[in-house]
Amino acid sequence: MLADEQSSQRLPGYCALCVSRCGAIAVIEDGRFVALEPDPSHPTGKALCAKGRAAPELVYHADHLHYPLKRTRPKGDPDPGWQRITWDEALDLVAANLRSIAETHGPESVVFSAVSPSTSASDDSVVWIQRLMNAFGSPNLCYSMELCGWGRYQATQYTFGAPVPGAYLPDLENAGCILFWGYNPNVARLAHATATVEAVKRGARLIVVDPRRTGIAKKADLWLQVRPGTDAALALGIANVMIARGWYDREFVREWTNGPLLVRSDNGRLLTQRDLAVEGSAQKYVAWNEALGRPIIYDPTTGTYEGEQSDVALFGQYQIELLTGQVVCHPAFQLTADLCRRYPPEEVEAISGVDRNQVEATAQMLWEARPMAYYAWSGVEMQTNSTQIARAIAQLYALTGSFDSLGGNVLFAAVPTANVTGMELMAAAQRAKTLGLSERPLGPSRWGHVTSDDLYRGILEQKPYPVRGLVGFGANLLLAHADVQRGREALAALDFYVHADLFMNPTAELADVVLPVASAFEREALKIGFEISADAQSLVQLRQRMAEPQGEVRSDTQIVFNLAQRLGLGAHFWEGDIEAAYRYQLGPSGIALTALREQPGGIHAAPPTRYRKFAEQVDGRPRGFNTPTHKIELYSETMLEHGYPPLPEFAEPLVGPISRPDLAERYPLILTCAKNGLFCETQHRALPSLRRKARDPEVELHPMAAAERGIRPGDWVYIESPEGRVRARAVLNDTLKPNVVCGQHGWWQAAPEIGAPGYDPFGPDGANFNLLIGIGAIDPISGSVPHRAYLCQIRLLD
């Protein structure tokens, strides 16, 4: 309909290209989408980045896939021999192959992959992809969680029993102190950046931890230039100063953490009532009551101690009489303090490079400028110690007592909706078949997220069972993950691979069928909650289509519904009626789909946000936390039971100058990487307006490091690591430490309109950053790969 309109229109909506979901106005001239502009009336619409403004280029780009394609030549052939086919042919072919694999090898032998919604428009369809997986019977979603999301969504569940800061977001409007750790909202979430600038203007203090002095770091009261990978030591060191100086919320720690619970010195386990009495419960724990001078029982089902809460000890050493004899016990908080004491400011400086005075100043600011809110991003997730880094930062945050309080990290009130992920459609026994669960039972697989390493092992080694099929929704695995050559071999070995995407890419080229996906601007989509603030989270918006779909493209959601019907799963998908699915999803909210169409700017429907929900009384007892002790777990017995440290201990990066001096002699530089804000990870380098601003891949290095190697600004250089070699242009950055360099990932596309070349994604003369990173040293809990802390050398191109 848009193509026939001969007028100028301004359609309210939002840009869906990344997690910021910035409110925007689409400008339509004579039926053609010509511009996207910020919408200041929208709660996330204060600004719009360059990639959002390039939306019309994305829609109308000549390389945008328009029709389904089928491979006609073997996967070893450099020319896939793509043949255009109809949607009916494509869907029938995909469904037939998936059914055949499931019937022969089980539905778990088909893995689904999806690009992260943090860096794409997949947020429109993720819940429906999950529903299709559950209905089909596959427990395996390759979702990049080990690289982007593990720390903020899953690792901290072992501390808070909830995703912090992934779901408990920083209340920037009310925060007194904001801590960004490995997170640059200027390029990752623009709505956070604008909210932070406003917060600083009203007087909030800002602390940024990052090896690079990013844009947001320039506005910080304190910028902590940490050596990549040593973040846990820094967090423990700051916590040490806070505990030593008494700069922590004693009442909160005593009442809402498991800090008072006694830990046995003989086996490291929490002392239980069963240890003290034959009839005692193993699910009740023990603390020391200072007023009574004896142990008392804590019951997690009621969240209460015997006697007065204020009398439980946080420090001390106690000789406890057990059924089997005596044992020395300490409160968990004493052990926390003992661990932190190993990291005095001078030791933190020696390890991390952060000045000891800054360590002290940070501790003081976190305490005195409360309430404190924080956000950590992939800078601390792509590490060999990522789990303990996340837990150490979470522990530091717990000391402030700001959790779920006004100005802290808050679970903003959500619009009531029906859960449509379809978890109930898959049996627990089938879900237990998730790849990687036996190797890393506390890692992403616990939540059904498999790593690329799990996927490749399942294909090539058939462990723990053969993986035969892959259904990909936009995940460009070979440009986004390490172990590129093994990944290429694995994808080529699949019995069947279908990939849905906007553009052909090196990963899609290994598919048997490629399906053309509509960009976010060519499709309608429902968004429930915008996360950034209480006001934004209360907004429900049906994003209008801003441009006529090009060729025969379909939305990811439409592809899911179409495929579900072909697989005989239509009953779980409202027989293919997406609007019926939306109505069901919106049901509890009371919002009609027709009302959203009548009000394209959206409808606010969430109740007021409640704070300190953990303290609310439910059936006469506090709600508490979703952890085994119903408290924030500074000391994790779950970790201990699986052979991991119960406290968040620091460990040197496994491929670094301290751990691998044998490598450091040949590769003396510490390699990290950063996102380029012009692009959505591996996407959009073909768009001329963006590529003009960044024509070539770059590597930042200190002028001193450059001079030692005879490198000048703009020179082509090789980045070499123990794993391989790639090319980039040198950019000098005097804010880096002389031994740290920063690269970029995602380079492969050409932009022929402006003469900008593409790059071989698999060869040493290309620019695929992931060829430099090995998976021999990964986080043992999560499988996280050290893209942000490795070793390299920089050499002038011959």
PDB file of C-alpha atoms in Angstrom, residues 27-222:
ATOM      1  CA  VAL A  27       9.968   9.610   6.544  1.00  0.00           C
ATOM      2  CA  ILE A  28       8.063   8.339   3.515  1.00  0.00           C
ATOM      3  CA  GLU A  29       8.130  10.339   0.264  1.00  0.00           C
ATOM      4  CA  ASP A  30       5.829   9.252  -2.552  1.00  0.00           C
ATOM      5  CA  GLY A  31       5.600   5.787  -1.067  1.00  0.00           C
ATOM      6  CA  ARG A  32       9.367   5.373  -0.666  1.00  0.00           C
ATOM      7  CA  PHE A  33      11.172   5.154   2.664  1.00  0.00           C
ATOM      8  CA  VAL A  34      13.763   7.957   2.493  1.00  0.00           C
ATOM      9  CA  ALA A  35      14.903   8.707   6.050  1.00  0.00           C
ATOM     10  CA  LEU A  36      14.840   7.620   9.669  1.00  0.00           C
ATOM     11  CA  GLU A  37      14.991  10.350  12.306  1.00  0.00           C
ATOM     12  CA  PRO A  38      15.035  10.346  16.106  1.00  0.00           C
ATOM     13  CA  ASP A  39      11.717  10.735  17.915  1.00  0.00           C
ATOM     14  CA  PRO A  40      12.332  12.758  21.116  1.00  0.00           C
ATOM     15  CA  SER A  41       8.798  11.995  22.316  1.00  0.00           C
ATOM     16  CA  HIS A  42       9.673   8.307  22.565  1.00  0.00           C
ATOM     17  CA  PRO A  43      11.326   7.152  25.838  1.00  0.00           C
ATOM     18  CA  THR A  44      14.324   5.848  23.862  1.00  0.00           C
ATOM     19  CA  GLY A  45      14.261   8.442  21.093  1.00  0.00           C
ATOM     20  CA  LYS A  46      16.636  11.192  22.231  1.00  0.00           C
ATOM     21  CA  ALA A  47      19.155  10.326  19.496  1.00  0.00           C
ATOM     22  CA  LEU A  48      19.738   8.012  16.545  1.00  0.00           C
ATOM     23  CA  CYS A  49      23.083   6.591  15.495  1.00  0.00           C
ATOM     24  CA  ALA A  50      24.573   6.480  12.011  1.00  0.00           C
ATOM     25  CA  LYS A  51      23.508   2.903  11.298  1.00  0.00           C
ATOM     26  CA  GLY A  52      19.921   3.792  12.190  1.00  0.00           C
ATOM     27  CA  ARG A  53      20.011   6.766   9.857  1.00  0.00           C
ATOM     28  CA  ALA A  54      21.298   4.469   7.109  1.00  0.00           C
ATOM     29  CA  ALA A  55      18.119   2.366   7.281  1.00  0.00           C
ATOM     30  CA  PRO A  56      16.876   3.294   3.772  1.00  0.00           C
ATOM     31  CA  GLU A  57      20.219   2.149   2.306  1.00  0.00           C
ATOM     32  CA  LEU A  58      19.798  -1.161   4.070  1.00  0.00           C
ATOM     33  CA  VAL A  59      16.297  -1.682   2.690  1.00  0.00           C
ATOM     34  CA  TYR A  60      17.111  -0.810  -0.921  1.00  0.00           C
ATOM     35  CA  HIS A  61      20.650  -2.171  -1.169  1.00  0.00           C
ATOM     36  CA  ALA A  62      21.315  -4.133  -4.342  1.00  0.00           C
ATOM     37  CA  ASP A  63      22.709  -7.120  -2.410  1.00  0.00           C
ATOM     38  CA  HIS A  64      19.627  -7.489  -0.204  1.00  0.00           C
ATOM     39  CA  LEU A  65      18.434 -11.059  -0.760  1.00  0.00           C
ATOM     40  CA  HIS A  66      15.042 -11.087  -2.477  1.00  0.00           C
ATOM     41  CA  TYR A  67      14.262 -14.733  -3.276  1.00  0.00           C
ATOM     42  CA  PRO A  68      14.767 -18.202  -1.775  1.00  0.00           C
ATOM     43  CA  LEU A  69      17.866 -19.949  -3.086  1.00  0.00           C
ATOM     44  CA  LYS A  70      18.874 -23.610  -3.329  1.00  0.00           C
ATOM     45  CA  ARG A  71      22.404 -24.951  -3.593  1.00  0.00           C
ATOM     46  CA  THR A  72      23.014 -27.030  -6.738  1.00  0.00           C
ATOM     47  CA  ARG A  73      26.729 -27.790  -6.343  1.00  0.00           C
ATOM     48  CA  PRO A  74      28.708 -29.640  -3.647  1.00  0.00           C
ATOM     49  CA  LYS A  75      29.859 -27.660  -0.619  1.00  0.00           C
ATOM     50  CA  GLY A  76      33.470 -28.063  -1.654  1.00  0.00           C
ATOM     51  CA  ASP A  77      32.793 -26.164  -4.872  1.00  0.00           C
ATOM     52  CA  PRO A  78      33.720 -22.449  -4.684  1.00  0.00           C
ATOM     53  CA  ASP A  79      30.522 -21.709  -6.610  1.00  0.00           C
ATOM     54  CA  PRO A  80      27.407 -22.935  -4.739  1.00  0.00           C
ATOM     55  CA  GLY A  81      25.420 -22.709  -7.953  1.00  0.00           C
ATOM     56  CA  TRP A  82      22.533 -20.920  -6.287  1.00  0.00           C
ATOM     57  CA  GLN A  83      19.207 -21.538  -7.974  1.00  0.00           C
ATOM     58  CA  ARG A  84      16.178 -19.382  -7.358  1.00  0.00           C
ATOM     59  CA  ILE A  85      13.190 -21.376  -6.097  1.00  0.00           C
ATOM     60  CA  THR A  86       9.711 -20.548  -4.853  1.00  0.00           C
ATOM     61  CA  TRP A  87       8.802 -20.214  -1.202  1.00  0.00           C
ATOM     62  CA  ASP A  88       6.661 -23.347  -1.430  1.00  0.00           C
ATOM     63  CA  GLU A  89       9.605 -25.305  -2.817  1.00  0.00           C
ATOM     64  CA  ALA A  90      11.937 -23.894  -0.161  1.00  0.00           C
ATOM     65  CA  LEU A  91       9.635 -24.592   2.766  1.00  0.00           C
ATOM     66  CA  ASP A  92       8.805 -28.088   1.548  1.00  0.00           C
ATOM     67  CA  LEU A  93      12.504 -28.859   1.073  1.00  0.00           C
ATOM     68  CA  VAL A  94      13.425 -27.546   4.533  1.00  0.00           C
ATOM     69  CA  ALA A  95      10.557 -29.323   6.289  1.00  0.00           C
ATOM     70  CA  ALA A  96      11.254 -32.624   4.538  1.00  0.00           C
ATOM     71  CA  ASN A  97      14.922 -32.578   5.539  1.00  0.00           C
ATOM     72  CA  LEU A  98      14.252 -31.570   9.133  1.00  0.00           C
ATOM     73  CA  ARG A  99      11.579 -34.256   9.513  1.00  0.00           C
ATOM     74  CA  SER A 100      13.901 -36.872   8.056  1.00  0.00           C
ATOM     75  CA  ILE A 101      16.746 -35.959  10.415  1.00  0.00           C
ATOM     76  CA  ALA A 102      14.438 -35.907  13.443  1.00  0.00           C
ATOM     77  CA  GLU A 103      12.893 -39.257  12.598  1.00  0.00           C
ATOM     78  CA  THR A 104      16.288 -40.902  12.038  1.00  0.00           C
ATOM     79  CA  HIS A 105      18.470 -39.271  14.701  1.00  0.00           C
ATOM     80  CA  GLY A 106      16.056 -37.475  17.027  1.00  0.00           C
ATOM     81  CA  PRO A 107      15.003 -33.801  17.015  1.00  0.00           C
ATOM     82  CA  GLU A 108      17.963 -32.916  19.248  1.00  0.00           C
ATOM     83  CA  SER A 109      20.242 -33.600  16.257  1.00  0.00           C
ATOM     84  CA  VAL A 110      18.915 -30.389  14.694  1.00  0.00           C
ATOM     85  CA  VAL A 111      20.442 -27.253  16.207  1.00  0.00           C
ATOM     86  CA  PHE A 112      18.976 -23.776  15.829  1.00  0.00           C
ATOM     87  CA  SER A 113      21.170 -20.691  15.669  1.00  0.00           C
ATOM     88  CA  ALA A 114      20.162 -17.046  15.998  1.00  0.00           C
ATOM     89  CA  VAL A 115      22.004 -13.763  15.917  1.00  0.00           C
ATOM     90  CA  SER A 116      22.012 -11.912  19.227  1.00  0.00           C
ATOM     91  CA  PRO A 117      19.188  -9.366  19.658  1.00  0.00           C
ATOM     92  CA  SER A 118      21.735  -7.068  21.304  1.00  0.00           C
ATOM     93  CA  THR A 119      23.276  -6.413  17.913  1.00  0.00           C
ATOM     94  CA  SER A 120      20.491  -7.093  15.437  1.00  0.00           C
ATOM     95  CA  ALA A 121      16.775  -6.877  14.788  1.00  0.00           C
ATOM     96  CA  SER A 122      16.220 -10.487  15.867  1.00  0.00           C
ATOM     97  CA  ASP A 123      14.372  -9.275  18.967  1.00  0.00           C
ATOM     98  CA  ASP A 124      11.277  -9.242  16.742  1.00  0.00           C
ATOM     99  CA  SER A 125      11.359 -13.005  16.378  1.00  0.00           C
ATOM    100  CA  VAL A 126      13.452 -14.635  19.118  1.00  0.00           C
ATOM    101  CA  VAL A 127      10.500 -15.819  21.210  1.00  0.00           C
ATOM    102  CA  TRP A 128       8.931 -17.416  18.130  1.00  0.00           C
ATOM    103  CA  ILE A 129      12.191 -19.133  17.171  1.00  0.00           C
ATOM    104  CA  GLN A 130      12.335 -20.522  20.714  1.00  0.00           C
ATOM    105  CA  ARG A 131       8.746 -21.683  20.425  1.00  0.00           C
ATOM    106  CA  LEU A 132       9.538 -23.484  17.171  1.00  0.00           C
ATOM    107  CA  MET A 133      12.516 -25.191  18.789  1.00  0.00           C
ATOM    108  CA  ASN A 134      10.434 -26.344  21.725  1.00  0.00           C
ATOM    109  CA  ALA A 135       7.602 -27.593  19.547  1.00  0.00           C
ATOM    110  CA  PHE A 136      10.040 -29.380  17.240  1.00  0.00           C
ATOM    111  CA  GLY A 137      11.901 -30.918  20.190  1.00  0.00           C
ATOM    112  CA  SER A 138      15.374 -29.402  19.828  1.00  0.00           C
ATOM    113  CA  PRO A 139      16.971 -28.268  23.120  1.00  0.00           C
ATOM    114  CA  ASN A 140      19.860 -26.601  21.299  1.00  0.00           C
ATOM    115  CA  LEU A 141      20.073 -22.884  20.534  1.00  0.00           C
ATOM    116  CA  CYS A 142      23.455 -21.527  19.404  1.00  0.00           C
ATOM    117  CA  TYR A 143      22.942 -17.931  20.463  1.00  0.00           C
ATOM    118  CA  SER A 144      26.423 -16.503  21.179  1.00  0.00           C
ATOM    119  CA  MET A 145      25.513 -16.421  24.881  1.00  0.00           C
ATOM    120  CA  GLU A 146      29.050 -17.433  25.883  1.00  0.00           C
ATOM    121  CA  LEU A 147      30.338 -14.285  24.138  1.00  0.00           C
ATOM    122  CA  CYS A 148      27.645 -11.709  24.735  1.00  0.00           C
ATOM    123  CA  GLY A 149      25.191 -12.147  27.586  1.00  0.00           C
ATOM    124  CA  TRP A 150      26.684 -14.823  29.822  1.00  0.00           C
ATOM    125  CA  GLY A 151      27.982 -12.435  32.478  1.00  0.00           C
ATOM    126  CA  ARG A 152      24.965 -10.190  32.758  1.00  0.00           C
ATOM    127  CA  TYR A 153      22.196 -12.751  32.224  1.00  0.00           C
ATOM    128  CA  GLN A 154      23.389 -16.086  33.574  1.00  0.00           C
ATOM    129  CA  ALA A 155      26.612 -15.984  35.616  1.00  0.00           C
ATOM    130  CA  THR A 156      25.109 -13.533  38.104  1.00  0.00           C
ATOM    131  CA  GLN A 157      22.162 -15.851  38.689  1.00  0.00           C
ATOM    132  CA  TYR A 158      24.535 -17.775  40.940  1.00  0.00           C
ATOM    133  CA  THR A 159      24.735 -14.615  43.064  1.00  0.00           C
ATOM    134  CA  PHE A 160      21.303 -12.992  42.805  1.00  0.00           C
ATOM    135  CA  GLY A 161      19.128 -15.805  41.475  1.00  0.00           C
ATOM    136  CA  ALA A 162      18.220 -13.388  38.667  1.00  0.00           C
ATOM    137  CA  PRO A 163      19.898 -11.735  35.655  1.00  0.00           C
ATOM    138  CA  VAL A 164      21.756  -8.724  36.999  1.00  0.00           C
ATOM    139  CA  PRO A 165      22.371  -6.377  35.263  1.00  0.00           C
ATOM    140  CA  GLY A 166      20.701  -8.057  32.257  1.00  0.00           C
ATOM    141  CA  ALA A 167      17.130  -7.801  33.565  1.00  0.00           C
ATOM    142  CA  TYR A 168      17.705  -5.695  36.690  1.00  0.00           C
ATOM    143  CA  LEU A 169      18.729  -2.653  34.710  1.00  0.00           C
ATOM    144  CA  PRO A 170      20.448   0.490  35.986  1.00  0.00           C
ATOM    145  CA  ASP A 171      17.936   3.124  37.075  1.00  0.00           C
ATOM    146  CA  LEU A 172      19.944   5.909  35.462  1.00  0.00           C
ATOM    147  CA  GLU A 173      17.305   8.553  36.087  1.00  0.00           C
ATOM    148  CA  ASN A 174      17.720   8.226  39.853  1.00  0.00           C
ATOM    149  CA  ALA A 175      21.219   6.821  40.337  1.00  0.00           C
ATOM    150  CA  GLY A 176      23.699   8.747  42.461  1.00  0.00           C
ATOM    151  CA  CYS A 177      26.633   6.767  41.083  1.00  0.00           C
ATOM    152  CA  ILE A 178      26.844   4.896  37.769  1.00  0.00           C
ATOM    153  CA  LEU A 179      29.419   2.192  37.136  1.00  0.00           C
ATOM    154  CA  PHE A 180      30.019   0.980  33.568  1.00  0.00           C
ATOM    155  CA  TRP A 181      32.352  -1.994  33.407  1.00  0.00           C
ATOM    156  CA  GLY A 182      33.538  -3.182  29.990  1.00  0.00           C
ATOM    157  CA  TYR A 183      30.578  -1.295  28.535  1.00  0.00           C
ATOM    158  CA  ASN A 184      30.498   1.661  26.163  1.00  0.00           C
ATOM    159  CA  PRO A 185      26.853   2.677  25.667  1.00  0.00           C
ATOM    160  CA  ASN A 186      27.874   5.171  22.971  1.00  0.00           C
ATOM    161  CA  VAL A 187      28.252   2.235  20.598  1.00  0.00           C
ATOM    162  CA  ALA A 188      26.277  -0.509  22.366  1.00  0.00           C
ATOM    163  CA  ARG A 189      23.053   1.131  23.574  1.00  0.00           C
ATOM    164  CA  LEU A 190      22.633   4.763  22.603  1.00  0.00           C
ATOM    165  CA  ALA A 191      19.578   5.245  24.821  1.00  0.00           C
ATOM    166  CA  HIS A 192      21.763   4.403  27.825  1.00  0.00           C
ATOM    167  CA  ALA A 193      24.368   6.915  26.640  1.00  0.00           C
ATOM    168  CA  THR A 194      21.892   9.782  26.407  1.00  0.00           C
ATOM    169  CA  ALA A 195      20.371   8.860  29.786  1.00  0.00           C
ATOM    170  CA  THR A 196      23.852   8.787  31.324  1.00  0.00           C
ATOM    171  CA  VAL A 197      24.717  12.222  29.961  1.00  0.00           C
ATOM    172  CA  GLU A 198      21.516  13.565  31.522  1.00  0.00           C
ATOM    173  CA  ALA A 199      22.318  11.843  34.819  1.00  0.00           C
ATOM    174  CA  VAL A 200      25.808  13.368  34.899  1.00  0.00           C
ATOM    175  CA  LYS A 201      24.317  16.798  34.194  1.00  0.00           C
ATOM    176  CA  ARG A 202      22.065  16.490  37.235  1.00  0.00           C
ATOM    177  CA  GLY A 203      25.032  15.520  39.401  1.00  0.00           C
ATOM    178  CA  ALA A 204      25.386  11.736  39.249  1.00  0.00           C
ATOM    179  CA  ARG A 205      28.932  10.430  39.510  1.00  0.00           C
ATOM    180  CA  LEU A 206      30.268   8.202  36.733  1.00  0.00           C
ATOM    181  CA  ILE A 207      32.932   5.495  36.936  1.00  0.00           C
ATOM    182  CA  VAL A 208      34.094   3.671  33.805  1.00  0.00           C
ATOM    183  CA  VAL A 209      36.304   0.571  33.770  1.00  0.00           C
ATOM    184  CA  ASP A 210      37.802  -0.028  30.322  1.00  0.00           C
ATOM    185  CA  PRO A 211      41.257  -0.534  28.789  1.00  0.00           C
ATOM    186  CA  ARG A 212      40.349   2.163  26.234  1.00  0.00           C
ATOM    187  CA  ARG A 213      39.269   5.706  26.961  1.00  0.00           C
ATOM    188  CA  THR A 214      35.945   5.465  25.199  1.00  0.00           C
ATOM    189  CA  GLY A 215      33.583   8.346  24.537  1.00  0.00           C
ATOM    190  CA  ILE A 216      31.639   7.781  27.736  1.00  0.00           C
ATOM    191  CA  ALA A 217      34.892   7.417  29.709  1.00  0.00           C
ATOM    192  CA  LYS A 218      35.775  10.989  28.777  1.00  0.00           C
ATOM    193  CA  LYS A 219      32.812  12.142  30.864  1.00  0.00           C
ATOM    194  CA  ALA A 220      33.700   9.944  33.846  1.00  0.00           C
ATOM    195  CA  ASP A 221      34.761  11.143  37.281  1.00  0.00           C
ATOM    196  CA  LEU A 222      36.996   8.072  37.383  1.00  0.00           C
TER     197      LEU A 222
END
